């Protein structure tokens, strides 16, 4: 099949992860992966983002598929159940808002900037080598550290399920995918599940 | 006498509409309907099973049907 420009978006996803090792402020770019799928689902009522443009999905497909770093086994039943998908969505967003709250505390001057990236909501990795000051408020940098943690955590989870199950197993419980599908369902109630 | 053909079927309840199946289908027989589910055209489907193998949620099944 003929390759289109959007078949190369995995390069952007890879670049994003790498840039975060050099200057944490690049983490802000990750907001694109939040807003574009939402805007597409709300405005057009489709999951075109997942279907075509998701660079992360392509990256997992490449590493797990082409490079063969995947057992290619079925995901367990519970992982595709509604309660797990919606539960993970709620948990992910709760953690996201906790991160926003911590950012707010720095903006409000109630807390110092923490130059660390939190992995899997638990492990604080020192990340000061990717911070070279900011022209803006330290809160801007705090959001970058926090958001990069969100992106890195989801990538690590995706890589683990890629190895254990199918290359794009992340797509089964990806919070953005679950949310855009919910929006699409709400917008197109006639389509029976 | 009816012919037996192999066709792909989607477990609609568990489909995440990611579109991985669409990309691998050699017959262009699959579409994602409004971001909700994958729909396989029974006419175009030749039952090759590529989509079933690709599906991250493993919700596509190849069944033998009379056609």
Short mmCIF file of C-alpha atoms in Angstrom, two decimals:
data_model
loop_
_atom_site.label_atom_id
_atom_site.label_comp_id
_atom_site.label_asym_id
_atom_site.label_seq_id
_atom_site.Cartn_x
_atom_site.Cartn_y
_atom_site.Cartn_z
CA UNK A 1 0.00 0.00 0.00
CA UNK A 2 1.20 3.49 -0.84
CA UNK A 3 2.65 5.40 2.12
CA UNK A 4 1.14 8.76 2.98
CA UNK A 5 2.71 11.63 4.86
CA UNK A 6 0.88 10.67 8.02
CA UNK A 7 2.43 7.20 7.98
CA UNK A 8 5.64 8.85 9.15
CA UNK A 9 4.23 10.53 12.25
CA UNK A 10 6.00 7.92 14.38
CA UNK A 11 9.13 10.01 13.76
CA UNK A 12 7.46 12.94 15.51
CA UNK A 13 6.56 10.75 18.48
CA UNK A 14 10.09 9.42 18.76
CA UNK A 15 11.54 12.93 18.43
CA UNK A 16 9.22 14.16 21.16
CA UNK A 17 10.51 11.59 23.63
CA UNK A 18 14.13 12.38 22.72
CA UNK A 19 13.71 16.16 22.96
CA UNK A 20 12.50 15.77 26.53
CA UNK A 21 15.96 14.51 27.43
CA UNK A 22 17.56 17.74 26.18
CA UNK A 23 15.12 20.46 27.12
CA UNK A 24 12.08 19.69 29.20
CA UNK A 25 10.16 22.66 27.82
CA UNK A 26 9.57 20.68 24.62
CA UNK A 27 7.14 18.61 26.70
CA UNK A 28 4.53 21.30 26.02
CA UNK A 29 4.31 20.03 22.43
CA UNK A 30 2.68 16.88 23.82
CA UNK A 31 -0.51 18.85 24.31
CA UNK A 32 -1.03 18.36 20.58
CA UNK A 33 -1.64 14.64 21.30
CA UNK A 34 -4.36 15.70 23.70
CA UNK A 35 -6.11 18.41 21.77
CA UNK A 36 -5.99 17.14 18.18
CA UNK A 37 -7.84 13.85 18.86
CA UNK A 38 -10.39 15.66 21.01
CA UNK A 39 -11.01 18.37 18.42
CA UNK A 40 -11.36 15.78 15.64
CA UNK A 41 -13.84 13.69 17.64
CA UNK A 42 -15.89 16.68 18.77
CA UNK A 43 -15.89 18.49 15.42
CA UNK A 44 -15.97 15.59 12.96
CA UNK A 45 -17.29 12.78 15.18
CA UNK A 46 -14.63 10.29 14.11
CA UNK A 47 -11.53 8.60 15.46
CA UNK A 48 -9.36 9.68 12.52
CA UNK A 49 -6.61 10.51 14.96
CA UNK A 50 -6.32 6.87 16.12
CA UNK A 51 -7.05 5.54 12.66
CA UNK A 52 -4.45 7.60 10.83
CA UNK A 53 -2.40 10.14 12.67
CA UNK A 54 -1.39 8.60 16.01
CA UNK A 55 2.40 8.50 15.91
CA UNK A 56 2.65 6.58 19.14
CA UNK A 57 0.50 3.76 17.77
CA UNK A 58 2.68 3.65 14.66
CA UNK A 59 5.79 3.53 16.82
CA UNK A 60 4.48 0.54 18.79
CA UNK A 61 3.42 -1.08 15.53
CA UNK A 62 6.91 -0.62 14.15
CA UNK A 63 8.87 -1.80 17.21
CA UNK A 64 6.51 -4.65 18.02
CA UNK A 65 5.63 -5.60 14.47
CA UNK A 66 8.51 -4.87 12.11
CA UNK A 67 11.24 -5.32 14.73
CA UNK A 68 9.38 -8.21 16.32
CA UNK A 69 9.65 -7.06 19.93
CA UNK A 70 6.25 -8.49 20.81
CA UNK A 71 4.96 -11.90 21.81
CA UNK A 72 1.87 -11.20 19.65
CA UNK A 73 -0.43 -12.85 22.18
CA UNK A 74 -4.04 -11.88 22.86
CA UNK A 75 -4.58 -9.27 25.56
CA UNK A 76 -6.33 -10.68 28.64
CA UNK A 77 -10.11 -10.41 28.61
CA UNK A 78 -10.27 -7.92 31.49
CA UNK A 79 -8.07 -5.48 29.60
CA UNK A 80 -10.67 -4.92 26.91
CA UNK A 81 -13.63 -4.82 29.31
CA UNK A 82 -15.48 -1.55 29.71
CA UNK A 83 -14.82 -1.30 33.42
CA UNK A 84 -11.09 -1.50 32.94
CA UNK A 85 -11.02 0.94 30.01
CA UNK A 86 -13.24 3.48 31.74
CA UNK A 87 -11.54 2.87 35.07
CA UNK A 88 -8.12 3.50 33.56
CA UNK A 89 -9.46 6.65 31.88
CA UNK A 90 -10.72 7.98 35.22
CA UNK A 91 -7.51 7.04 37.03
CA UNK A 92 -5.37 8.60 34.30
CA UNK A 93 -7.31 11.84 34.43
CA UNK A 94 -7.29 11.95 38.22
CA UNK A 95 -3.49 11.71 38.06
CA UNK A 96 -3.47 14.33 35.31
CA UNK A 97 -5.42 16.78 37.45
CA UNK A 98 -3.16 16.06 40.40
CA UNK A 99 -0.27 17.08 38.15
CA UNK A 100 -2.15 20.26 37.18
CA UNK A 101 -2.71 21.00 40.86
CA UNK A 102 1.03 20.67 41.57
CA UNK A 103 1.69 23.02 38.66
CA UNK A 104 -0.78 25.48 40.11
CA UNK A 105 1.00 25.40 43.47
CA UNK A 106 4.23 26.45 41.75
CA UNK A 107 2.42 29.20 39.84
CA UNK A 108 0.88 30.43 43.07
CA UNK A 109 4.30 30.48 44.74
CA UNK A 110 3.29 27.91 47.34
CA UNK A 111 5.84 25.39 46.18
CA UNK A 112 9.31 25.36 44.64
CA UNK A 113 9.91 24.03 41.15
CA UNK A 114 10.63 20.30 41.34
CA UNK A 115 13.05 19.30 38.62
CA UNK A 116 11.94 15.70 38.42
CA UNK A 117 9.86 13.51 36.14
CA UNK A 118 7.47 11.16 37.90
CA UNK A 119 7.30 7.75 36.27
CA UNK A 120 4.33 5.42 36.76
CA UNK A 121 2.88 7.94 39.26
CA UNK A 122 5.42 6.77 41.84
CA UNK A 123 9.08 7.03 40.90
CA UNK A 124 10.63 10.47 40.90
CA UNK A 125 13.46 10.53 38.37
CA UNK A 126 15.91 13.43 38.69
CA UNK A 127 15.66 15.37 35.42
CA UNK A 128 17.53 18.59 36.24
CA UNK A 129 19.96 18.08 33.33
CA UNK A 130 17.15 18.86 30.89
CA UNK A 131 16.34 22.17 32.52
CA UNK A 132 18.22 25.31 31.52
CA UNK A 133 15.95 27.94 32.98
CA UNK A 134 12.90 29.53 31.43
CA UNK A 135 12.02 33.00 30.23
CA UNK A 136 8.63 32.47 31.76
CA UNK A 137 7.33 31.67 35.22
CA UNK A 138 8.81 28.53 36.88
CA UNK A 139 5.28 27.14 36.74
CA UNK A 140 5.68 26.82 32.97
CA UNK A 141 8.62 24.49 33.59
CA UNK A 142 6.72 22.64 36.31
CA UNK A 143 3.95 21.82 33.84
CA UNK A 144 6.57 20.60 31.36
CA UNK A 145 8.10 18.23 33.93
CA UNK A 146 4.67 17.00 34.95
CA UNK A 147 3.38 16.55 31.44
CA UNK A 148 6.51 14.79 30.26
CA UNK A 149 5.96 12.37 33.15
CA UNK A 150 2.46 11.65 31.86
CA UNK A 151 3.78 11.01 28.36
CA UNK A 152 6.73 8.90 29.52
CA UNK A 153 4.54 6.85 31.85
CA UNK A 154 2.06 6.05 29.12
CA UNK A 155 4.88 5.19 26.71
CA UNK A 156 6.45 2.81 29.23
CA UNK A 157 3.08 1.14 29.89
CA UNK A 158 2.54 0.89 26.15
CA UNK A 159 5.95 -0.68 25.64
CA UNK A 160 5.32 -3.24 28.40
CA UNK A 161 1.98 -4.34 26.91
CA UNK A 162 3.55 -4.24 23.43
CA UNK A 163 6.13 -6.84 24.51
CA UNK A 164 3.64 -8.98 26.47
CA UNK A 165 0.72 -8.87 24.04
CA UNK A 166 0.17 -7.44 20.56
CA UNK A 167 2.26 -4.50 19.27
CA UNK A 168 -0.53 -1.95 19.60
CA UNK A 169 -2.11 -3.31 22.82
CA UNK A 170 -1.83 0.23 24.20
CA UNK A 171 -4.65 1.20 21.81
CA UNK A 172 -7.02 -1.06 23.77
CA UNK A 173 -6.77 0.98 26.98
CA UNK A 174 -5.35 4.28 25.73
CA UNK A 175 -7.28 6.97 27.66
CA UNK A 176 -7.43 9.26 24.63
CA UNK A 177 -8.78 6.43 22.49
CA UNK A 178 -11.40 5.54 25.10
CA UNK A 179 -12.42 9.17 25.45
CA UNK A 180 -12.66 9.90 21.73
CA UNK A 181 -14.69 6.70 21.25
CA UNK A 182 -17.05 7.85 24.03
CA UNK A 183 -17.45 11.22 22.31
CA UNK A 184 -18.09 9.49 18.97
CA UNK A 185 -20.68 7.20 20.59
CA UNK A 186 -22.44 10.19 22.11
CA UNK A 187 -22.41 12.00 18.77
CA UNK A 188 -23.62 8.99 16.79
CA UNK A 189 -26.13 7.26 19.06
CA UNK A 190 -27.69 5.33 16.20
CA UNK A 191 -24.66 3.13 15.70
CA UNK A 192 -25.21 -0.01 17.72
CA UNK A 193 -22.40 -1.48 19.72
CA UNK B 1 -25.06 -27.16 -2.69
CA UNK B 2 -23.99 -24.12 -0.70
CA UNK B 3 -20.35 -23.10 -0.73
CA UNK B 4 -18.45 -22.64 2.51
CA UNK B 5 -16.57 -19.36 2.73
CA UNK B 6 -14.40 -17.80 5.40
CA UNK B 7 -15.38 -14.34 6.63
CA UNK B 8 -14.16 -12.01 9.36
CA UNK B 9 -16.53 -11.00 12.15
CA UNK B 10 -16.08 -8.23 14.72
CA UNK B 11 -17.10 -8.52 18.36
CA UNK B 12 -18.78 -5.11 18.30
CA UNK B 13 -19.03 -4.84 22.07
CA UNK B 14 -15.27 -4.88 22.53
CA UNK B 15 -14.08 -3.10 19.37
CA UNK B 16 -12.05 0.03 20.24
CA UNK B 17 -12.27 1.48 16.70
CA UNK B 18 -8.50 2.00 16.51
CA UNK B 19 -8.38 1.22 12.81
CA UNK B 20 -5.43 -1.21 12.81
CA UNK B 21 -7.53 -3.70 10.84
CA UNK B 22 -8.31 -1.12 8.14
CA UNK B 23 -4.61 -0.62 7.45
CA UNK B 24 -3.81 -4.29 6.87
CA UNK B 25 -6.87 -5.35 4.87
CA UNK B 26 -5.71 -6.20 1.33
CA UNK B 27 -9.27 -5.93 0.01
CA UNK B 28 -10.11 -2.55 1.55
CA UNK B 29 -13.10 -4.29 3.04
CA UNK B 30 -13.04 -2.61 6.45
CA UNK B 31 -14.10 0.84 7.55
CA UNK B 32 -14.39 2.49 10.95
CA UNK B 33 -17.94 3.73 11.26
CA UNK B 34 -18.01 7.18 12.90
CA UNK B 35 -15.34 6.31 15.46
CA UNK B 36 -17.50 3.67 17.12
CA UNK B 37 -16.86 0.28 15.50
CA UNK B 38 -15.11 -1.50 12.66
CA UNK B 39 -17.45 -2.70 9.93
CA UNK B 40 -16.39 -5.48 7.57
CA UNK B 41 -18.01 -5.76 4.18
CA UNK B 42 -19.03 -9.41 3.85
CA UNK B 43 -18.97 -9.04 0.06
CA UNK B 44 -15.38 -7.82 -0.14
CA UNK B 45 -13.97 -9.97 2.69
CA UNK B 46 -12.02 -13.02 1.52
CA UNK B 47 -11.37 -14.32 5.05
CA UNK B 48 -7.58 -14.03 4.89
CA UNK B 49 -7.36 -13.31 8.62
CA UNK B 50 -4.83 -10.48 8.47
CA UNK B 51 -7.15 -8.19 10.44
CA UNK B 52 -7.78 -10.83 13.10
CA UNK B 53 -4.04 -11.22 13.57
CA UNK B 54 -3.45 -7.46 13.71
CA UNK B 55 -6.34 -6.47 16.01
CA UNK B 56 -4.76 -5.28 19.30
CA UNK B 57 -7.88 -6.29 21.22
CA UNK B 58 -8.20 -9.61 19.36
CA UNK B 59 -11.89 -9.04 18.74
CA UNK B 60 -11.97 -10.19 15.10
CA UNK B 61 -12.73 -13.81 14.40
CA UNK B 62 -12.69 -15.79 11.16
CA UNK B 63 -15.74 -17.99 10.79
CA UNK B 64 -16.89 -20.34 8.09
CA UNK B 65 -20.23 -19.38 6.65
CA UNK B 66 -22.42 -20.66 3.87
CA UNK B 67 -22.42 -18.25 0.96
#
